[in-house]
mmCIF file of C-alpha atoms in Angstrom:
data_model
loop_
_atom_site.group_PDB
_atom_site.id
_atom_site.type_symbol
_atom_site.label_atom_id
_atom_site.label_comp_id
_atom_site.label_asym_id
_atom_site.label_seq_id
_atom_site.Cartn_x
_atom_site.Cartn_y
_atom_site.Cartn_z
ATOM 1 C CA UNK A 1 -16.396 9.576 -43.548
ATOM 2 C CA UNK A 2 -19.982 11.558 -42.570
ATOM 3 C CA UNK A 3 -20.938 10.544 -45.401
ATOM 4 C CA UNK A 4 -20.505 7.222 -45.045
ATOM 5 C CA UNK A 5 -21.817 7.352 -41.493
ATOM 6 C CA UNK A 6 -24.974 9.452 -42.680
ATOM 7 C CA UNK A 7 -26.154 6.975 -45.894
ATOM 8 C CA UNK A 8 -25.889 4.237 -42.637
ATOM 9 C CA UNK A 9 -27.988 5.694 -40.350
ATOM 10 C CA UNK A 10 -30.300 7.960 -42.795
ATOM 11 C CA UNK A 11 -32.824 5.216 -43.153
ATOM 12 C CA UNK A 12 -32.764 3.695 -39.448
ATOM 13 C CA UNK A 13 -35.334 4.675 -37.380
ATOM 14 C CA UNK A 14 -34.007 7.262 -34.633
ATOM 15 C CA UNK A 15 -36.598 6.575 -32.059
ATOM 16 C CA UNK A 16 -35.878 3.100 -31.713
ATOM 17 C CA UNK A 17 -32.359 2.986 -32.111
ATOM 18 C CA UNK A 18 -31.432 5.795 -29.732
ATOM 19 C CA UNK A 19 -34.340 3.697 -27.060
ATOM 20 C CA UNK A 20 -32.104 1.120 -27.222
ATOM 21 C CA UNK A 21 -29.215 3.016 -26.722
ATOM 22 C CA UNK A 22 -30.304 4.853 -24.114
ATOM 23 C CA UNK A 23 -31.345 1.967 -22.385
ATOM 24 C CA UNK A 24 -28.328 -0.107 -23.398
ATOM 25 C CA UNK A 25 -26.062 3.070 -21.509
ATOM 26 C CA UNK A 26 -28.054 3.162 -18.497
ATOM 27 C CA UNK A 27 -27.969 -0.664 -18.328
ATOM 28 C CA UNK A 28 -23.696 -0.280 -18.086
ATOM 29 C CA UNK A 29 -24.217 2.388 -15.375
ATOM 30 C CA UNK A 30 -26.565 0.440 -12.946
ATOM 31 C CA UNK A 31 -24.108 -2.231 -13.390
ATOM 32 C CA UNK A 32 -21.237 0.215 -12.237
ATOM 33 C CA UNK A 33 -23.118 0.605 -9.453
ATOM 34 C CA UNK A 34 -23.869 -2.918 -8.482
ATOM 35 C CA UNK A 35 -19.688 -3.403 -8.978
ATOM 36 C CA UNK A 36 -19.134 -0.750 -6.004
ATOM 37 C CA UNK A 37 -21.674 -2.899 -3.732
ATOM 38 C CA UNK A 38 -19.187 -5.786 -4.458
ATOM 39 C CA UNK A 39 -21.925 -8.107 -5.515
ATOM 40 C CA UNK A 40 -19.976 -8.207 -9.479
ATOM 41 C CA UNK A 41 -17.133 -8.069 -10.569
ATOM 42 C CA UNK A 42 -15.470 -5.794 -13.336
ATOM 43 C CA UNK A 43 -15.680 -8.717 -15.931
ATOM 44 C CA UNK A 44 -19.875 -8.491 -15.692
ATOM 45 C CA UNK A 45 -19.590 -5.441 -16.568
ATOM 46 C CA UNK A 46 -17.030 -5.265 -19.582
ATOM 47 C CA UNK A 47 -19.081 -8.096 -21.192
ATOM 48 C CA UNK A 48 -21.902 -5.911 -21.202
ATOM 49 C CA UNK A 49 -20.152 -3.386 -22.879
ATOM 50 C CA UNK A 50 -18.905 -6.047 -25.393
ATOM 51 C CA UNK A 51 -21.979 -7.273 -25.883
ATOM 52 C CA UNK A 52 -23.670 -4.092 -26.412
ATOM 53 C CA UNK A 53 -21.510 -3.409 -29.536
ATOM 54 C CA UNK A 54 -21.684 -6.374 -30.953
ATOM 55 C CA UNK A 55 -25.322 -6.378 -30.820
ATOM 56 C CA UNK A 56 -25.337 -3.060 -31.780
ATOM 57 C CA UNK A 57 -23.328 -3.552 -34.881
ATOM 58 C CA UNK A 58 -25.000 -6.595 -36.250
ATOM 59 C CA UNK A 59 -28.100 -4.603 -35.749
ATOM 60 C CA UNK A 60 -26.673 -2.361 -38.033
ATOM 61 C CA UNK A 61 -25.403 -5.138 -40.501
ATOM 62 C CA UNK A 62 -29.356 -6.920 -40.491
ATOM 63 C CA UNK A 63 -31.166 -3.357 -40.671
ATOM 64 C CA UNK A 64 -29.712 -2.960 -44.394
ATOM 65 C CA UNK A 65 -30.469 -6.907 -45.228
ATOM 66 C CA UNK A 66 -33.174 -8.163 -47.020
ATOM 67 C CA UNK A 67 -35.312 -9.576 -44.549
ATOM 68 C CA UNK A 68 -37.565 -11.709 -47.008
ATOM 69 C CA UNK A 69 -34.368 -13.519 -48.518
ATOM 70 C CA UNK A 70 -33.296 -13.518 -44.579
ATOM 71 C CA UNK A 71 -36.195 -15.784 -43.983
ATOM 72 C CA UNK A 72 -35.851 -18.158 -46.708
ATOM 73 C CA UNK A 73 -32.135 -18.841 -45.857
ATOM 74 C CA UNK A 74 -34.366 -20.594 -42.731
ATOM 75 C CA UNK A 75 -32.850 -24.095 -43.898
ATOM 76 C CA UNK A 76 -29.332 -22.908 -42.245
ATOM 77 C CA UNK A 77 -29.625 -20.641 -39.155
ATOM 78 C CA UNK A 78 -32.576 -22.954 -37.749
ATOM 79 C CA UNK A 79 -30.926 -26.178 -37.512
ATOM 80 C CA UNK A 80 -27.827 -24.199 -36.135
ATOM 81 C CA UNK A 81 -29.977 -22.658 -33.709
ATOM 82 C CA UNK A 82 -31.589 -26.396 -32.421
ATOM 83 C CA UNK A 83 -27.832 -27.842 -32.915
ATOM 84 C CA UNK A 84 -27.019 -24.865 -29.985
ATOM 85 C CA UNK A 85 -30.111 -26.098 -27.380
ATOM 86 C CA UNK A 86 -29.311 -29.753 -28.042
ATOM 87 C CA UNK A 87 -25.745 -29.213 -27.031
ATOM 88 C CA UNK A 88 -27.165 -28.075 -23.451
ATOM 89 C CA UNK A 89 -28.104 -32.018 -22.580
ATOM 90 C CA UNK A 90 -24.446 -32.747 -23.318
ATOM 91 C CA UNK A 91 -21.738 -32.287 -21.179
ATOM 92 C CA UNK A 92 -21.194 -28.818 -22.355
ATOM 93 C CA UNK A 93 -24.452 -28.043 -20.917
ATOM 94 C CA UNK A 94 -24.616 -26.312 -17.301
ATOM 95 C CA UNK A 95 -27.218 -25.459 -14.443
ATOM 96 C CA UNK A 96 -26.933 -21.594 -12.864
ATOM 97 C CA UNK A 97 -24.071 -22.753 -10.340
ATOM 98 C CA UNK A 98 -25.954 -19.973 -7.980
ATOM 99 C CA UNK A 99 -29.731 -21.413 -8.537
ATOM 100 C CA UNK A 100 -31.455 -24.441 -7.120
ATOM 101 C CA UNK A 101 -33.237 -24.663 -10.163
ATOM 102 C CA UNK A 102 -32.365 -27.800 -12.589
ATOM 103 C CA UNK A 103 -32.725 -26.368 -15.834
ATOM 104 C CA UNK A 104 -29.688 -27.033 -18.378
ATOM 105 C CA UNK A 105 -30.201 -23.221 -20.366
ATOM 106 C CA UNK A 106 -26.390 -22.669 -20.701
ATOM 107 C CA UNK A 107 -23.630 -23.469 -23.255
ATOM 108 C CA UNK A 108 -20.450 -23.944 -21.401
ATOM 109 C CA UNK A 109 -17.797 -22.789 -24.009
ATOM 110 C CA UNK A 110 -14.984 -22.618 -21.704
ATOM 111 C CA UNK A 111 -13.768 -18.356 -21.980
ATOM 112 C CA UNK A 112 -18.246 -17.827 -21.402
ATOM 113 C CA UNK A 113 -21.359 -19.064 -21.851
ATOM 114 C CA UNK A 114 -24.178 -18.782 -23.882
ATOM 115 C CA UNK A 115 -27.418 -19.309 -23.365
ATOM 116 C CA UNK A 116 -28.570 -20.808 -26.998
ATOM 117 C CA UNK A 117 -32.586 -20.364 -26.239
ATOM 118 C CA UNK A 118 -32.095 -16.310 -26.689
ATOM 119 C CA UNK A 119 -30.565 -16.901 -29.611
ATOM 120 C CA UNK A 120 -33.433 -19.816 -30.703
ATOM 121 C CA UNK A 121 -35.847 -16.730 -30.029
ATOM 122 C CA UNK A 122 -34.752 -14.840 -32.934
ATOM 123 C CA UNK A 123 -34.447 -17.673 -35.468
ATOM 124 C CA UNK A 124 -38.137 -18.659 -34.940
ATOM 125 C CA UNK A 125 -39.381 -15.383 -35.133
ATOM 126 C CA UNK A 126 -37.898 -15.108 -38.625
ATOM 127 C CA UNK A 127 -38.684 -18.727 -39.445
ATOM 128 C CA UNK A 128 -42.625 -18.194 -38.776
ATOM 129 C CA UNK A 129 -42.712 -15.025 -39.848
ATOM 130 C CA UNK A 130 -41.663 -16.459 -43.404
ATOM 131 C CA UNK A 131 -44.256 -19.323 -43.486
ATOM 132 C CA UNK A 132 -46.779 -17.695 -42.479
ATOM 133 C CA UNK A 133 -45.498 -15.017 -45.405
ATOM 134 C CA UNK A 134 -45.692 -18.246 -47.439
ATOM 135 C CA UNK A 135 -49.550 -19.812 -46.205
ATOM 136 C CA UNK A 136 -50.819 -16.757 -46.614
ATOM 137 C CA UNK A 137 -54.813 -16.528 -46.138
ATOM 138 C CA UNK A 138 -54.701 -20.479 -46.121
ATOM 139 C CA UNK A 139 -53.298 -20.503 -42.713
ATOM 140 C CA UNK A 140 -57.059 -21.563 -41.288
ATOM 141 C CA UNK A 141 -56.998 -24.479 -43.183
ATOM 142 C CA UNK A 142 -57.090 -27.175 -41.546
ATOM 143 C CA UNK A 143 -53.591 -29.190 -42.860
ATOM 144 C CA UNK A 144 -51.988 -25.424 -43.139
ATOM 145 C CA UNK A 145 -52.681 -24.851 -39.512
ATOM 146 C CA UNK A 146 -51.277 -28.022 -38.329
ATOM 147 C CA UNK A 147 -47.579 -27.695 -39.904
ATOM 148 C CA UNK A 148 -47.909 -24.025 -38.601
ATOM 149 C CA UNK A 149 -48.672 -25.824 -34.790
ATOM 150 C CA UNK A 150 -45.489 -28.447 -35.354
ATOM 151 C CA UNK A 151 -43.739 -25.234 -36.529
ATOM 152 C CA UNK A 152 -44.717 -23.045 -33.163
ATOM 153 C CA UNK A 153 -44.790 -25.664 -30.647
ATOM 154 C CA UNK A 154 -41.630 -27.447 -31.749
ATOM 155 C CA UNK A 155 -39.300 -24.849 -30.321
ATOM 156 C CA UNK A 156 -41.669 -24.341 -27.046
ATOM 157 C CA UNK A 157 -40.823 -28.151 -26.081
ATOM 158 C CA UNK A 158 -37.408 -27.839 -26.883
ATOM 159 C CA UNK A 159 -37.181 -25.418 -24.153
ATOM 160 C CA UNK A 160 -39.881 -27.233 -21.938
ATOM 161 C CA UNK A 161 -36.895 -30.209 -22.254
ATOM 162 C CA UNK A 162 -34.313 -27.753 -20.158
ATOM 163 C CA UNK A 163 -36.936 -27.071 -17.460
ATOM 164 C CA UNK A 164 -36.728 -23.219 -18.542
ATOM 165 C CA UNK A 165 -40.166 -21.978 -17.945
ATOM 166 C CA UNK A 166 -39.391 -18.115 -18.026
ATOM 167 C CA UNK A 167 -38.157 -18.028 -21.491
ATOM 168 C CA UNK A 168 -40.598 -20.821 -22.972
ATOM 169 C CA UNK A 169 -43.069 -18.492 -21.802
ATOM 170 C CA UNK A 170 -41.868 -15.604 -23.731
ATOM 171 C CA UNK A 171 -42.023 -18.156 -26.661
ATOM 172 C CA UNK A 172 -45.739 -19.464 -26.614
ATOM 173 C CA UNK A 173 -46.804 -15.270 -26.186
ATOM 174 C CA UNK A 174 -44.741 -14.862 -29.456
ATOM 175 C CA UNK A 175 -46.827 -17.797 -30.743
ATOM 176 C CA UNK A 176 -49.777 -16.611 -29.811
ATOM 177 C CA UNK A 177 -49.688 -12.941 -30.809
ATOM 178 C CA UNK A 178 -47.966 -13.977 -34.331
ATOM 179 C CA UNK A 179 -50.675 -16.282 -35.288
ATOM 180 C CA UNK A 180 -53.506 -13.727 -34.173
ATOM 181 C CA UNK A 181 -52.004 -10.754 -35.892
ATOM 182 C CA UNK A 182 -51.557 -13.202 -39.179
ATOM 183 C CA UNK A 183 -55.411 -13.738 -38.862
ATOM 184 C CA UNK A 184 -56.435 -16.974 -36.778
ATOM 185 C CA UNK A 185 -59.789 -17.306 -37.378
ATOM 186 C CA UNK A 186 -61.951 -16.838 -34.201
ATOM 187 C CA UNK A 187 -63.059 -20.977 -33.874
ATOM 188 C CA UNK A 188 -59.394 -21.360 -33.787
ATOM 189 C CA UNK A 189 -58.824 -19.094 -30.985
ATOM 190 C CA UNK A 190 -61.230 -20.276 -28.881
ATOM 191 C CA UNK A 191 -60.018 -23.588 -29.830
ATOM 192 C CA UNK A 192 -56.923 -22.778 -28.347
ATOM 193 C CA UNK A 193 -57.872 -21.141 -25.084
ATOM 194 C CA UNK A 194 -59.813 -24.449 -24.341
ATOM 195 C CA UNK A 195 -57.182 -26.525 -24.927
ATOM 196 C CA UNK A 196 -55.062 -24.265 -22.692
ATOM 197 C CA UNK A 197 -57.406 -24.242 -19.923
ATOM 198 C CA UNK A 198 -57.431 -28.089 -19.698
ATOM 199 C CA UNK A 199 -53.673 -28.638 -19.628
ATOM 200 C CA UNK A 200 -53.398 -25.975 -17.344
ATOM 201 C CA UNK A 201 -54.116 -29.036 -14.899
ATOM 202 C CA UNK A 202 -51.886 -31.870 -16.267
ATOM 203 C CA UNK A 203 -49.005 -29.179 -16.505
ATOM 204 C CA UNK A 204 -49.451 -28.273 -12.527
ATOM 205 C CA UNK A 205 -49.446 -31.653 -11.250
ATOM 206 C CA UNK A 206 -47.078 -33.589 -13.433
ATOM 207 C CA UNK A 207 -44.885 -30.736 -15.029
ATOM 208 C CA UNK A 208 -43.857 -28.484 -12.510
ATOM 209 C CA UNK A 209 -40.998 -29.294 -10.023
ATOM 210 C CA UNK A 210 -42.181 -28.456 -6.734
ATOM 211 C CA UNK A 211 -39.855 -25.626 -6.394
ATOM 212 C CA UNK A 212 -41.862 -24.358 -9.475
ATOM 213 C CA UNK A 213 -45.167 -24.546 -7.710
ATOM 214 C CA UNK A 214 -44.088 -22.508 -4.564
ATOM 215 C CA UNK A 215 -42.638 -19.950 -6.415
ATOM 216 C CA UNK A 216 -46.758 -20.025 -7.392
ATOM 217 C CA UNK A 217 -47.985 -20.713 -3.789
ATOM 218 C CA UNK A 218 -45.676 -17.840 -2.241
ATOM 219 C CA UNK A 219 -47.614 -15.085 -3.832
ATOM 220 C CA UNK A 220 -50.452 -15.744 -1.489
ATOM 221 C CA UNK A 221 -48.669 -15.557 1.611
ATOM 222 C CA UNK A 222 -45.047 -14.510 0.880
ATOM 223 C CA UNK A 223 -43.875 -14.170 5.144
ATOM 224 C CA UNK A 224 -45.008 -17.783 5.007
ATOM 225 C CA UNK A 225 -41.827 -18.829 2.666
ATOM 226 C CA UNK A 226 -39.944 -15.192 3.977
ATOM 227 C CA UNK A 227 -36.453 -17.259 4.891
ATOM 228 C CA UNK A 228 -36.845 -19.558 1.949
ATOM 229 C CA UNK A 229 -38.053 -19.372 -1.892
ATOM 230 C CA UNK A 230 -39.670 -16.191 -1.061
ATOM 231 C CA UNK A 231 -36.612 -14.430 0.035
ATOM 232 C CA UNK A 232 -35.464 -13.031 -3.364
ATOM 233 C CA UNK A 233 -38.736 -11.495 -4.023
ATOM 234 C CA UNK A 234 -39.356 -9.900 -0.686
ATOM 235 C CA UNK A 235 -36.015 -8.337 -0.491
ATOM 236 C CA UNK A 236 -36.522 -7.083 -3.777
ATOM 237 C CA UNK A 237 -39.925 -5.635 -3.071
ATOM 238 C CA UNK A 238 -38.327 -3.714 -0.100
ATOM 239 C CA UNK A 239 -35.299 -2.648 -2.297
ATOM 240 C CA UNK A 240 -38.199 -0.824 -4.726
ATOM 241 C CA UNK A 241 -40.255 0.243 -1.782
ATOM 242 C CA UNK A 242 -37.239 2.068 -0.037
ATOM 243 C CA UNK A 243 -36.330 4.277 -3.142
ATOM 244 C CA UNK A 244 -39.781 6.261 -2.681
ATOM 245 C CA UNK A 245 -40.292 8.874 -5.541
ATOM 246 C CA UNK A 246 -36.716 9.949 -6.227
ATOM 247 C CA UNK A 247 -34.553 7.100 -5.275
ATOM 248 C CA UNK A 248 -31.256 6.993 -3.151
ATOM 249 C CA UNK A 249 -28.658 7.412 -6.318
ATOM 250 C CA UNK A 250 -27.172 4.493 -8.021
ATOM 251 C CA UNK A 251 -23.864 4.550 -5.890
ATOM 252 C CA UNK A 252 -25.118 5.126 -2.905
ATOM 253 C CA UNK A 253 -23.196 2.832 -0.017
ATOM 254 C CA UNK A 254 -27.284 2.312 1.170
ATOM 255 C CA UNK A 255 -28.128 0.155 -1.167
ATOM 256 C CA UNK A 256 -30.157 -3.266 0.012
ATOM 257 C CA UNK A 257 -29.165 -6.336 -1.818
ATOM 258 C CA UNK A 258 -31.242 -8.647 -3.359
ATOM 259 C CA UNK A 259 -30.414 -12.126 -5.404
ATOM 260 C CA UNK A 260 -30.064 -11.857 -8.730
ATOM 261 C CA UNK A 261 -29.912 -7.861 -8.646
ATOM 262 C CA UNK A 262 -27.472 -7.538 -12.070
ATOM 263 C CA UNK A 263 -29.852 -9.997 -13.714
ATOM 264 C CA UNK A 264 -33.190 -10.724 -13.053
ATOM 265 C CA UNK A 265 -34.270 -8.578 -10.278
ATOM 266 C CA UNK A 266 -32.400 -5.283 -11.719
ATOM 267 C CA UNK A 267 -35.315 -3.681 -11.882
ATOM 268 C CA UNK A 268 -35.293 -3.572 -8.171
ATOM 269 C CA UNK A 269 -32.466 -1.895 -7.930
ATOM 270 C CA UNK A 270 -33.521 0.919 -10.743
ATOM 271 C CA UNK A 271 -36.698 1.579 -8.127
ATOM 272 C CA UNK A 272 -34.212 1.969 -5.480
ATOM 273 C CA UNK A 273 -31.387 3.925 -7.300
ATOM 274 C CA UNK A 274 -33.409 6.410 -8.917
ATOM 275 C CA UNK A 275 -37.249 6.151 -7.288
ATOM 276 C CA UNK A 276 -40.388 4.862 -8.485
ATOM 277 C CA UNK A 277 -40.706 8.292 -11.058
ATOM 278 C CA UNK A 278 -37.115 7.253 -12.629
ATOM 279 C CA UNK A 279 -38.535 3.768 -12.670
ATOM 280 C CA UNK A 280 -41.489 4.845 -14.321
ATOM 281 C CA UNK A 281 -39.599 6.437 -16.961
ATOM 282 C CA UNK A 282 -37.982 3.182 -17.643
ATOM 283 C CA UNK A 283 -41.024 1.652 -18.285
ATOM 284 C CA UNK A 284 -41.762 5.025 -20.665
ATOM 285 C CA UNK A 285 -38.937 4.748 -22.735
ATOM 286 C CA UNK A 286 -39.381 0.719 -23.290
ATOM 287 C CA UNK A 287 -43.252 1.778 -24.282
ATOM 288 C CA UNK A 288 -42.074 4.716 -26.460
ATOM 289 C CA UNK A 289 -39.870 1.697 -28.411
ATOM 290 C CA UNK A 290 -42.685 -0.992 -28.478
ATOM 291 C CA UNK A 291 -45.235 1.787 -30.028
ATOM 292 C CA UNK A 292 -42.520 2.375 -32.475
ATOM 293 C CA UNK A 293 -42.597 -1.080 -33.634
ATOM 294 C CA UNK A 294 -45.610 -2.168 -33.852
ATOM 295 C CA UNK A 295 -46.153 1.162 -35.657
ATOM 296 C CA UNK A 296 -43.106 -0.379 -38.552
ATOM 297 C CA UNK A 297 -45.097 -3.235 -38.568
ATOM 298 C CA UNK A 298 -48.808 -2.479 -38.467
ATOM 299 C CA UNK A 299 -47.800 0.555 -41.543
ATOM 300 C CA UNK A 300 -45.543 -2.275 -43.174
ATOM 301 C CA UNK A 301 -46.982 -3.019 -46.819
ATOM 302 C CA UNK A 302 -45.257 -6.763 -46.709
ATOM 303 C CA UNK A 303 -46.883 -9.340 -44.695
ATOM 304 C CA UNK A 304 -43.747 -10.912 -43.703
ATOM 305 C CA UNK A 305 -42.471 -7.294 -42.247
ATOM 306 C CA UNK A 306 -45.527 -7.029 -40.361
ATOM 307 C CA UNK A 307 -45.248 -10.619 -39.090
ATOM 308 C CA UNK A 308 -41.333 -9.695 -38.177
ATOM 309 C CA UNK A 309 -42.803 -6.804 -36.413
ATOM 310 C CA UNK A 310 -45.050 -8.381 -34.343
ATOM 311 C CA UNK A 311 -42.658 -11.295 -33.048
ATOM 312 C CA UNK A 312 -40.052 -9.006 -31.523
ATOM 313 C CA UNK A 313 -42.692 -6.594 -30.053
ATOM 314 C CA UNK A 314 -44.175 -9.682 -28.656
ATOM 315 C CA UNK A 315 -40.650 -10.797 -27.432
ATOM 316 C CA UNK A 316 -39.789 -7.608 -25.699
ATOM 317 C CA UNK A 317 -43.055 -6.850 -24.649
ATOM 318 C CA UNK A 318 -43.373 -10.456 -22.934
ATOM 319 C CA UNK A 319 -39.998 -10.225 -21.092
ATOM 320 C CA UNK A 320 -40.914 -6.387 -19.894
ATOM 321 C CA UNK A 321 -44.504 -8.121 -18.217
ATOM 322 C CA UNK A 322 -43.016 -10.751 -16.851
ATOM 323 C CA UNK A 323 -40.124 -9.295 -15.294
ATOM 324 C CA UNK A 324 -41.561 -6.355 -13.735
ATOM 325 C CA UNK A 325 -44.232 -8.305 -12.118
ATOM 326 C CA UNK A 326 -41.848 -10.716 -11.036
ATOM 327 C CA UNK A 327 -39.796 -7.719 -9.031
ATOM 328 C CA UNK A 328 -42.814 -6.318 -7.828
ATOM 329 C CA UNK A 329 -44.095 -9.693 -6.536
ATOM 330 C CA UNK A 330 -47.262 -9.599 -8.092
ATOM 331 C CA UNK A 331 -46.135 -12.849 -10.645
ATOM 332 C CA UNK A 332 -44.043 -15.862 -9.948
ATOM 333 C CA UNK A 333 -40.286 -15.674 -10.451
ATOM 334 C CA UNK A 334 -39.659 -17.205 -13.534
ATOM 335 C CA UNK A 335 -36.077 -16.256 -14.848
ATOM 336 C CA UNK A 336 -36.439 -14.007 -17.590
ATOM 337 C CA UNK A 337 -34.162 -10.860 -18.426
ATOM 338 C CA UNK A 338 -35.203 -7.464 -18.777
ATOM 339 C CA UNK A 339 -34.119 -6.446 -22.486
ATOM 340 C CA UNK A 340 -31.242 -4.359 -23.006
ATOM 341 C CA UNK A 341 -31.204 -3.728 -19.351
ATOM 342 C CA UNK A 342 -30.324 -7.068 -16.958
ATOM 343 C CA UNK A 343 -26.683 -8.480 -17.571
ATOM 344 C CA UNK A 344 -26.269 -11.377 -19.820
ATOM 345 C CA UNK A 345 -24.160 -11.195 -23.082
ATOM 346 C CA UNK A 346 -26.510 -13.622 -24.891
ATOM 347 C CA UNK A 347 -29.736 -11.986 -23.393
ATOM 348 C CA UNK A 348 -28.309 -8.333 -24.789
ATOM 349 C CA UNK A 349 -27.147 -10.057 -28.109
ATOM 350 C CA UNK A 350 -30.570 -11.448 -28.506
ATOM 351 C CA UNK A 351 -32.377 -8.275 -28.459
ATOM 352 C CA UNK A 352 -30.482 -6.451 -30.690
ATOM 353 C CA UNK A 353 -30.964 -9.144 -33.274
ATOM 354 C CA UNK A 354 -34.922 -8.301 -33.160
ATOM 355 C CA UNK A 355 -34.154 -4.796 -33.157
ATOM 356 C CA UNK A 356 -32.214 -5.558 -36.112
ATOM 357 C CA UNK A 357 -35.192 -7.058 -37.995
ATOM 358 C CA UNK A 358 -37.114 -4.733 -37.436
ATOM 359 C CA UNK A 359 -35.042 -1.590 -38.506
ATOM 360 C CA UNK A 360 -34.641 -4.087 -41.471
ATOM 361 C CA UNK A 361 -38.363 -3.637 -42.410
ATOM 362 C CA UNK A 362 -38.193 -0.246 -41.752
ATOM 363 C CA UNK A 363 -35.159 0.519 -44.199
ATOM 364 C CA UNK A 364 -37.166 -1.668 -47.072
ATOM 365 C CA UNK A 365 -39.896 0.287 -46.965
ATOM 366 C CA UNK A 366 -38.264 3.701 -46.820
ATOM 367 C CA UNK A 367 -36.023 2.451 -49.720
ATOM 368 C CA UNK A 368 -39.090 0.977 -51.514
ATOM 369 C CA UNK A 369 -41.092 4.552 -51.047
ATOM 370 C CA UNK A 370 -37.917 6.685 -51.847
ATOM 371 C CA UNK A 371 -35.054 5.045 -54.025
#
């Protein structure tokens, strides 16, 4: 039986699986702590747990897969992937019951729900990584580049469709950082930012809801919106503030709440359960993980491994951004989950999928060097 359990684990990467871990364990603890404020129940928390190992073990199932035959198999898991977001304008589609926001992101399936966009994440990541594999140094020609742009922007709109911002935001950073570490020639960069810049515009004035473009608006004057849109933010910036350096304990009875504090905002509540240094060693330990990636991927010798590599650094790297900024109220709130860490079975499931690919790329090259 060690055996068996060694020849599994000898060629995974220890840094970034026990990260994950670590982070996956203290993610089930702050939630045991939200449970005694009352603001969960014990369900929240067992589905973490549930989806924990389950992510974790078909981590362990894709880390000993062959990632570049994973990637032509694209045919199957990609139209099962758009099948799952397309189902959200059906009936079977739902709204956050506690939200005023309109966006359809969940999958009712009657015993849970999923949200299929986490799940899109992944597929794409794999799917681009494998044509750009394919394109090669012909990706800055012209016809190359524009089946590369239907291929990247498709799944951005299909989010766009459900109103989720947050998560199509992740999306177009994955985009971005993909096709630059692939090697997007310079005129097509700049091309790019320009055409950013000017829909910038058209997206503020006939895009966003207007609950959208407070969340914006707030940031300059947050006491101006302090009852309304800006509440969640504010109370969450307090939350933070009031755990000073060492924090008031994650079961303290103290504890301020704050919308959203199991989700979203949880990393308000790590600032106030263990103080801005325990915080800050959150923030360490996600770093320590990201280096460790992009280290797989930038020493991978396969250009789809590196490509892999590069996605789901972008992916957790974008969500880690994002979602701190939006708890420290220095960026809008947008809805996005801070991986491994904020409950949400498909959010969890999601990123152990990426951390699957990439211990996948790292167990082909070990076996490559050493077999």
């Amino acid at each position: 039986m060690l055996n068996f359990i060694h020849r599994i684990f000898r060629r995974i990467d220890p840094v970034v699986l026990c990260c994950a871990l670590g982070l996956s364990a203290f993610s089930v603890l702050l939630l045991l702590g939200i449970q005694e404020m009352g603001v969960i129940g014990r369900r929240t928390v067992l589905m973490q747990i549930i989806a924990t190992a389950i992510g974790f073990a078909a981590a362990m199932v894709l880390a000993h897969l062959d990632y570049e035959r994973l990637g032509s198999w694209w045919k199957f898991y990609v139209p099962v992937a758009v099948v799952l977001m397309l189902l959200t304008f059906t009936s079977l589609g739902q709204t956050r019951t506690d939200s005023i926001e309109t966006n359809r992101s969940w999958l009712n399936l009657g015993f849970t729900t999923i949200q299929p966009a986490e799940f899109l994440k992944i597929a794409f990541i794999l799917s681009l990584a494998y044509h750009l594999t394919k394109v090669g140094p012909a990706m800055n020609e012209s016809r190359s580049l524009l089946k590369i742009a239907v291929h990247a922007i498709f799944p951005v709109l299909l989010i766009l469709l459900q109103k989720d911002w947050g998560v199509a935001l992740v999306m177009l950073f994955i985009v971005v950082i993909m096709l630059i570490m692939a090697g997007l020639s310079r005129r097509w960069i700049l091309l790019g930012v320009a055409g950013a810049a000017a829909f910038a515009p058209l997206a503020w004035f006939f895009l966003l809801d207007d609950y959208q473009k407070i969340r914006f608006e707030l940031l300059k004057d947050p006491e101006a919106y302090a009852l309304g849109q800006a509440f969640q933010q504010l109370q969450g910036r307090i939350s933070f503030g009031s755990g000073q350096l060492f924090g008031i304990g994650i079961f303290s009875p103290d504890h301020r709440y704050v919308p959203d504090m199991y989700n979203d905002m949880i990393f308000t509540f790590i600032g106030e359960s263990v103080g801005f240094l325990g915080a800050l060693a959150v923030l360490l330990v996600y770093g320590l993980m990201l280096g460790r990636m992009l280290r797989i991927g930038l020493r991978c010798s396969n250009r789809m491994g590196r490509s892999i590599c590069v996605g789901v650094f972008s992916m957790f790297a974008a969500q880690i951004m994002i979602n701190v900024a939006m708890c420290l109220m220095v960026g809008p709130s947008v809805g996005v989950t801070l991986p491994l860490l904020s409950a949400g079975g498909s959010s969890v499931l999601s990123a152990y999928l990426g951390l699957g690919l990439v211990l996948a790329v790292r167990h082909s090259e070990k076996t490559t060097m050493f077999s």
